[in-house]
Structure formats: structure tokens, C-alpha cells
Amino acid sequence: MLRRAGGAVLGCVLLAVAGPLVPTASAAGGGVCDSSGLLVTVCAGDRAERPGGDGKPASSKPSGGKGKPAKKVKCHYVKLVPQPSKDSMTYQVATGGETPKGPGALYTVDCPESSRVSVVWRADGEDDVVTIDPEVLARQAVDSMTLRPPKVASPRADGRYLIGTPMWMWVEPGAYRMGPVSASASAGSVTVTATARVERLVWDMGDGTKVTCHGPGTRYTPDQGKAMSPDCGHRYERPGEHQVIVTAHWDVEWEATGGDGGTLAETRTTELVAELHEGQVLNTR
């Protein structure tokens, strides 16, 4: 049977990007969490399927070892733009009513695990230099896309097919099945827009052969008789149930503010069973 996921829901989400986007730093005022990040805004569809594309909900695996390790509270800093004036209440509270020593700026700090959201003063320095990796943003954008597995129309999971008769294979078209679909992610002054398209479909026919199709395939009509598909077909030579695996290979092109760009690759997979019999049964779909 085909594996399918639920419907898509469009919306916007906020993601905290860590790792190469921002170096670890601590607030000058002390007592503030010691890990930093950038707030990333992503607008795209839902993620009804995990990146593997098999239609199963994402799951997390517990780490090894006995007992639960102590959690380290992580906070995320975002520089306020524009900066509040020095006579504003926000500035006075963040600095404790004192004039900070040296150059710096006000940041919002969000510590979700401790339910803390506040504004703090952070002094300028090497630890405060923000480096944004556009490829990381591109992956954030791709992760927010609703790239669905192929929806196979033929061979049908409940169909019966004849040995030696040409089998026409095709999938249902659509942006989230074949592309193009786009999403964007931003951090600071950098915005990355990614666009994904299916470059090829690889059909593992379950009989030791693979068929590569560049496109969704052509729908069979009765007037085609026993002709082979012009772009995506196969002919089975032995009876039985054949496990068919269809893998969509997505090419993702991304472009960042300032002209940087690149490509990423994604795959989504659907499985079904093709039942082959001996007899005078013609593929009617």
C-alpha cells in the first residue's frame, strides 16, 4: 500500500538557529544564559512528513546512558533594531540605570527552557561578532517545505498486472509532489530563498531492475494497446508480488542576500506492491 501523510497547513514559524550561525557568548551583566543564537524567521508550509519522506511523524531517540543528564539552559539573543533611546525605560532597566562601560547594544534574550524573556545590554567585542552561514539558512528553509513523497497512480497497489505486458508508470503531479516549491529563511540582514524541484524519479521495481524517469510519467489510455510508455515504463517477466520503491530526487537551488547561492539535495520515498499474474489481463490504467 502507498504511504501517505496528512494535509498541508500553511503558516510561519520561528526557529532558533544555533551552531555556525553564532559563536557562544555570555551577557556582560552576568547571570544570563551562556549560549547564544539568532532568531530565524521561516515562512512556508507545514512539515507533515519527516525529511525522509516516508509519511511517518518525526520521532526523537533518547540518548544512551543511565539516568537523565542535567539540562543546560540555552538562550537566544537578537539585537534590537532600532536601539531604544538612552532615556527610555527599556534602556534604563537593561543597564540598571548605569552608564555601560564601552560600546555595546541592547539585545532581547529568550530562554525558553526557563521561561525567561528580557532585554539585556551586551558589550561589543569579538564574542559578539555574528557570522551567518547562508547554507545553514538554506537548510532551514528546505526543512520548512512540504516536500511530499510521490503519489503513485500506476502501478496501483491494488492492481493486477500481466507478465510480459508493458506497464506504464506515472505519479500524480503537483507542486509539493514534483515542484517547484519555495521557502525562505532570514537571520539578521541575510535572507535565503530556496526553490525545490524533482530532478528524477528512480523506480526500484523489486525484480532486480531500476528505472529512472525524468518527469511524472505518461498516463495510460486504452487506445495505447500494448505499446510501451514513451518515458516511464517496465515489463515484468516473472509472476508474484514485487515490492516497488519510488524515490523522488529533489534538486534545491538557493540564493542569499548579496548574491551567494548553491544547491542542496533531498529525497522522498513511496513504497507499494505490484502483483503480477499469468493470463490475458491488460493494464487498463
Coordinates of C-alpha atoms in Angstrom, one line a residue:
M1 CA 0.0 0.0 0.0
L2 CA 1.1 3.6 -0.5
R3 CA 2.3 5.5 2.5
R4 CA 0.7 8.9 2.6
A5 CA 0.7 11.8 5.1
G6 CA -2.0 14.3 6.2
G7 CA -2.9 17.6 4.5
A8 CA -0.7 20.6 4.5
V9 CA -1.2 23.7 6.6
L10 CA 0.4 26.9 5.5
G11 CA 1.9 29.3 8.1
C12 CA 5.0 30.9 9.5
V13 CA 7.2 29.6 12.3
L14 CA 10.2 31.0 14.2
L15 CA 13.2 28.8 14.5
A16 CA 16.3 29.3 16.8
V17 CA 19.4 28.7 14.7
A18 CA 22.5 27.6 16.6
G19 CA 25.8 26.1 15.6
P20 CA 27.7 28.0 12.9
L21 CA 25.4 31.0 12.9
V22 CA 26.5 32.5 16.2
P23 CA 29.5 31.9 18.5
T24 CA 29.0 31.1 22.2
A25 CA 29.0 34.3 24.3
S26 CA 27.7 35.4 27.7
A27 CA 26.0 38.6 28.7
A28 CA 28.1 41.3 30.3
G29 CA 25.6 41.7 33.1
G30 CA 26.2 38.2 34.5
G31 CA 23.5 35.7 35.4
V32 CA 22.3 35.5 31.8
C33 CA 22.4 32.2 29.9
D34 CA 25.7 31.3 28.4
S35 CA 24.7 30.0 24.9
S36 CA 23.7 32.3 22.1
G37 CA 21.8 32.1 18.8
L38 CA 19.9 34.0 16.2
L39 CA 16.2 34.2 15.7
V40 CA 15.3 32.9 12.2
T41 CA 12.0 33.5 10.6
V42 CA 10.8 30.9 8.2
C43 CA 7.6 31.1 6.1
A44 CA 6.4 28.0 4.2
G45 CA 4.1 25.0 4.5
D46 CA 3.8 22.6 7.4
R47 CA 6.0 19.6 7.9
A48 CA 3.5 16.8 7.8
E49 CA 6.3 14.4 6.9
R50 CA 9.8 14.0 8.2
P51 CA 12.8 14.7 5.8
G52 CA 13.0 11.0 4.9
G53 CA 9.6 11.4 3.3
D54 CA 8.0 8.1 4.3
G55 CA 5.0 9.8 5.7
K56 CA 5.8 8.9 9.3
P57 CA 5.8 11.6 12.0
A58 CA 9.2 12.7 13.2
S59 CA 10.5 10.9 16.3
S60 CA 13.3 11.6 18.7
K61 CA 15.5 8.9 20.2
P62 CA 16.6 9.0 23.8
S63 CA 20.3 9.3 24.4
G64 CA 22.3 6.4 25.8
G65 CA 23.4 6.0 29.4
K66 CA 21.6 5.7 32.6
G67 CA 19.6 8.5 34.2
K68 CA 18.8 11.9 32.8
P69 CA 21.8 14.3 32.3
A70 CA 21.4 17.8 33.7
K71 CA 19.9 20.2 31.1
K72 CA 21.9 23.2 30.1
V73 CA 19.6 26.2 29.6
K74 CA 20.0 27.7 26.2
C75 CA 19.2 31.3 25.4
H76 CA 18.8 33.1 22.1
Y77 CA 19.9 36.8 21.6
V78 CA 18.5 39.2 19.0
K79 CA 19.9 42.7 18.6
L80 CA 17.2 45.4 18.9
V81 CA 16.8 47.4 15.7
P82 CA 16.4 50.3 16.1
Q83 CA 18.1 50.6 19.5
P84 CA 15.9 52.2 22.3
S85 CA 17.0 55.7 23.3
K86 CA 19.1 56.1 26.4
D87 CA 16.3 57.8 28.3
S88 CA 13.8 55.0 27.6
M89 CA 12.5 52.7 30.3
T90 CA 13.8 49.7 28.3
Y91 CA 17.4 51.1 28.3
Q92 CA 17.3 52.1 31.9
V93 CA 16.1 48.6 33.1
A94 CA 18.6 46.7 30.9
T95 CA 21.5 48.8 32.1
G96 CA 20.4 49.0 35.7
G97 CA 20.3 52.8 35.4
E98 CA 24.0 53.0 35.0
T99 CA 26.1 54.1 32.0
P100 CA 27.7 51.0 30.5
K101 CA 31.4 50.9 30.1
G102 CA 32.5 50.8 26.4
P103 CA 30.4 50.3 23.3
G104 CA 27.6 47.8 23.1
A105 CA 23.9 47.4 22.4
L106 CA 20.6 46.1 23.8
Y107 CA 19.5 42.6 22.9
T108 CA 16.4 40.6 23.6
V109 CA 17.2 37.3 25.3
D110 CA 14.8 34.4 25.2
C111 CA 15.5 31.4 27.5
P112 CA 12.6 29.1 26.6
E113 CA 13.6 26.3 29.0
S114 CA 13.5 28.7 31.9
S115 CA 10.6 30.8 30.6
R116 CA 12.8 33.9 30.6
V117 CA 12.3 36.7 28.1
S118 CA 14.0 40.0 28.8
V119 CA 16.3 42.8 27.4
V120 CA 19.9 42.9 28.3
W121 CA 23.0 45.0 27.5
R122 CA 25.9 43.3 25.7
A123 CA 29.3 44.9 25.3
D124 CA 30.8 44.9 21.8
G125 CA 33.7 42.5 21.3
E126 CA 34.9 39.5 19.3
D127 CA 32.5 37.2 21.0
D128 CA 29.6 39.4 19.8
V129 CA 30.5 39.2 16.1
V130 CA 27.7 37.4 14.4
T131 CA 28.6 35.2 11.4
I132 CA 25.7 34.0 9.3
D133 CA 26.2 30.9 7.2
P134 CA 23.7 31.2 4.3
E135 CA 23.8 27.4 3.6
V136 CA 22.5 26.8 7.2
L137 CA 19.7 29.2 6.4
A138 CA 19.0 27.4 3.1
R139 CA 18.7 24.1 5.0
Q140 CA 16.3 25.8 7.5
A141 CA 14.2 26.9 4.5
V142 CA 14.2 23.4 3.0
D143 CA 13.2 21.8 6.3
S144 CA 10.1 24.1 6.4
M145 CA 9.0 22.9 2.9
T146 CA 6.2 20.4 2.5
L147 CA 8.0 18.1 0.1
R148 CA 5.8 15.1 -0.1
P149 CA 6.6 11.6 -1.3
P150 CA 5.5 10.6 -4.9
K151 CA 1.8 9.8 -5.2
V152 CA 1.9 6.8 -7.4
A153 CA -1.1 6.4 -9.9
S154 CA 0.3 3.4 -11.7
P155 CA 1.1 0.7 -10.9
R156 CA -1.8 0.7 -8.4
A157 CA -1.2 -1.0 -5.1
D158 CA -4.5 -2.9 -5.6
G159 CA -3.9 -3.6 -9.3
R160 CA -3.3 -7.0 -11.1
Y161 CA -0.9 -7.0 -14.0
L162 CA 0.1 -9.4 -16.7
I163 CA 3.6 -10.8 -17.1
G164 CA 5.2 -9.6 -20.3
T165 CA 2.7 -6.8 -20.9
P166 CA 4.2 -3.2 -20.9
M167 CA 3.5 -1.5 -17.6
W168 CA 3.1 2.3 -17.7
M169 CA 4.3 4.1 -14.6
W170 CA 3.3 7.6 -13.6
V171 CA 2.8 9.7 -10.5
E172 CA 0.3 12.5 -9.8
P173 CA 1.7 16.0 -10.5
G174 CA 1.6 18.9 -8.1
A175 CA 4.0 21.4 -6.5
Y176 CA 4.5 19.5 -3.3
R177 CA 4.9 16.2 -5.2
M178 CA 7.1 17.4 -8.1
G179 CA 7.8 21.1 -7.5
P180 CA 8.6 23.8 -7.8
V181 CA 8.1 24.8 -4.2
S182 CA 9.8 27.7 -2.5
A183 CA 10.5 28.9 1.1
S184 CA 12.7 31.5 2.7
A185 CA 14.7 31.9 6.0
S186 CA 16.2 35.1 7.4
A187 CA 18.8 35.8 10.1
G188 CA 19.9 39.4 10.7
S189 CA 20.3 41.1 7.4
V190 CA 20.6 37.9 5.4
T191 CA 17.7 36.2 3.7
V192 CA 17.9 33.0 1.8
T193 CA 15.3 31.8 -0.7
A194 CA 15.3 28.2 -1.7
T195 CA 13.4 26.5 -4.6
A196 CA 13.0 22.8 -4.9
R197 CA 12.1 20.7 -8.0
V198 CA 12.1 16.9 -8.6
E199 CA 15.0 16.2 -10.9
R200 CA 14.3 12.5 -11.4
L201 CA 12.2 9.6 -10.1
V202 CA 14.0 6.3 -9.6
W203 CA 11.7 3.2 -9.6
D204 CA 13.2 0.1 -7.9
M205 CA 10.9 -2.5 -9.5
G206 CA 11.6 -5.3 -7.0
D207 CA 12.8 -7.7 -9.7
G208 CA 16.4 -6.5 -9.7
T209 CA 15.9 -3.6 -12.1
K210 CA 15.7 0.1 -11.7
V211 CA 14.0 2.6 -14.0
T212 CA 14.9 6.3 -14.0
C213 CA 12.2 8.7 -15.2
H214 CA 12.7 12.4 -15.8
G215 CA 9.2 13.6 -15.1
P216 CA 6.0 12.3 -13.7
G217 CA 5.5 9.8 -16.5
T218 CA 2.7 9.4 -19.1
R219 CA -0.9 8.3 -18.1
Y220 CA -2.0 5.2 -20.0
T221 CA -5.1 5.3 -22.1
P222 CA -6.9 2.2 -23.7
D223 CA -6.1 3.3 -27.2
Q224 CA -2.4 2.7 -26.4
G225 CA -3.0 -1.0 -26.6
K226 CA 0.2 -2.9 -25.8
A227 CA 2.6 -0.1 -26.6
M228 CA 5.4 0.8 -24.3
S229 CA 5.3 4.0 -22.3
P230 CA 7.2 6.8 -24.1
D231 CA 9.0 7.9 -21.0
C232 CA 8.5 5.7 -17.9
G233 CA 7.7 2.0 -18.3
H234 CA 8.7 -1.5 -17.4
R235 CA 8.0 -5.1 -18.3
Y236 CA 7.9 -7.9 -15.7
E237 CA 9.0 -11.4 -16.7
R238 CA 8.0 -13.4 -13.6
P239 CA 4.8 -13.7 -11.5
G240 CA 4.4 -12.8 -7.9
E241 CA 4.3 -9.8 -5.7
H242 CA 7.1 -7.3 -6.4
Q243 CA 8.0 -4.6 -3.8
V244 CA 8.2 -1.3 -5.7
I245 CA 10.1 1.6 -4.2
V246 CA 9.8 5.0 -5.9
T247 CA 12.3 7.7 -4.8
A248 CA 11.9 11.3 -5.8
H249 CA 15.3 13.1 -6.1
W250 CA 14.8 16.8 -5.4
D251 CA 17.3 19.5 -6.5
V252 CA 17.2 22.6 -4.3
E253 CA 18.6 25.8 -5.6
W254 CA 19.1 28.6 -3.1
E255 CA 20.1 32.2 -3.3
A256 CA 21.1 34.5 -0.4
T257 CA 21.2 38.3 0.0
G258 CA 24.3 39.6 -1.6
G259 CA 24.4 37.0 -4.4
D260 CA 25.7 33.9 -2.6
G261 CA 24.0 30.7 -3.7
G262 CA 24.3 27.0 -4.1
T263 CA 22.4 23.7 -4.4
L264 CA 21.1 21.0 -1.9
A265 CA 19.6 17.6 -2.5
E266 CA 16.6 16.0 -0.8
T267 CA 14.8 12.6 -1.4
R268 CA 11.2 11.4 -0.7
T269 CA 10.2 7.8 -1.0
T270 CA 6.9 5.8 -1.5
E271 CA 6.6 2.0 -1.4
L272 CA 3.9 -0.3 -2.9
V273 CA 3.4 -3.8 -4.2
A274 CA 2.8 -4.8 -7.8
E275 CA 1.0 -8.1 -8.2
L276 CA 1.9 -9.9 -11.4
H277 CA -0.1 -12.8 -12.9
E278 CA -0.1 -15.0 -16.0
G279 CA -3.2 -14.6 -18.2
Q280 CA -4.8 -12.2 -20.7
V281 CA -5.2 -9.2 -18.4
L282 CA -4.3 -5.8 -19.9
N283 CA -3.2 -2.8 -17.9
T284 CA -6.2 -0.6 -18.1
R285 CA -4.8 2.4 -16.2

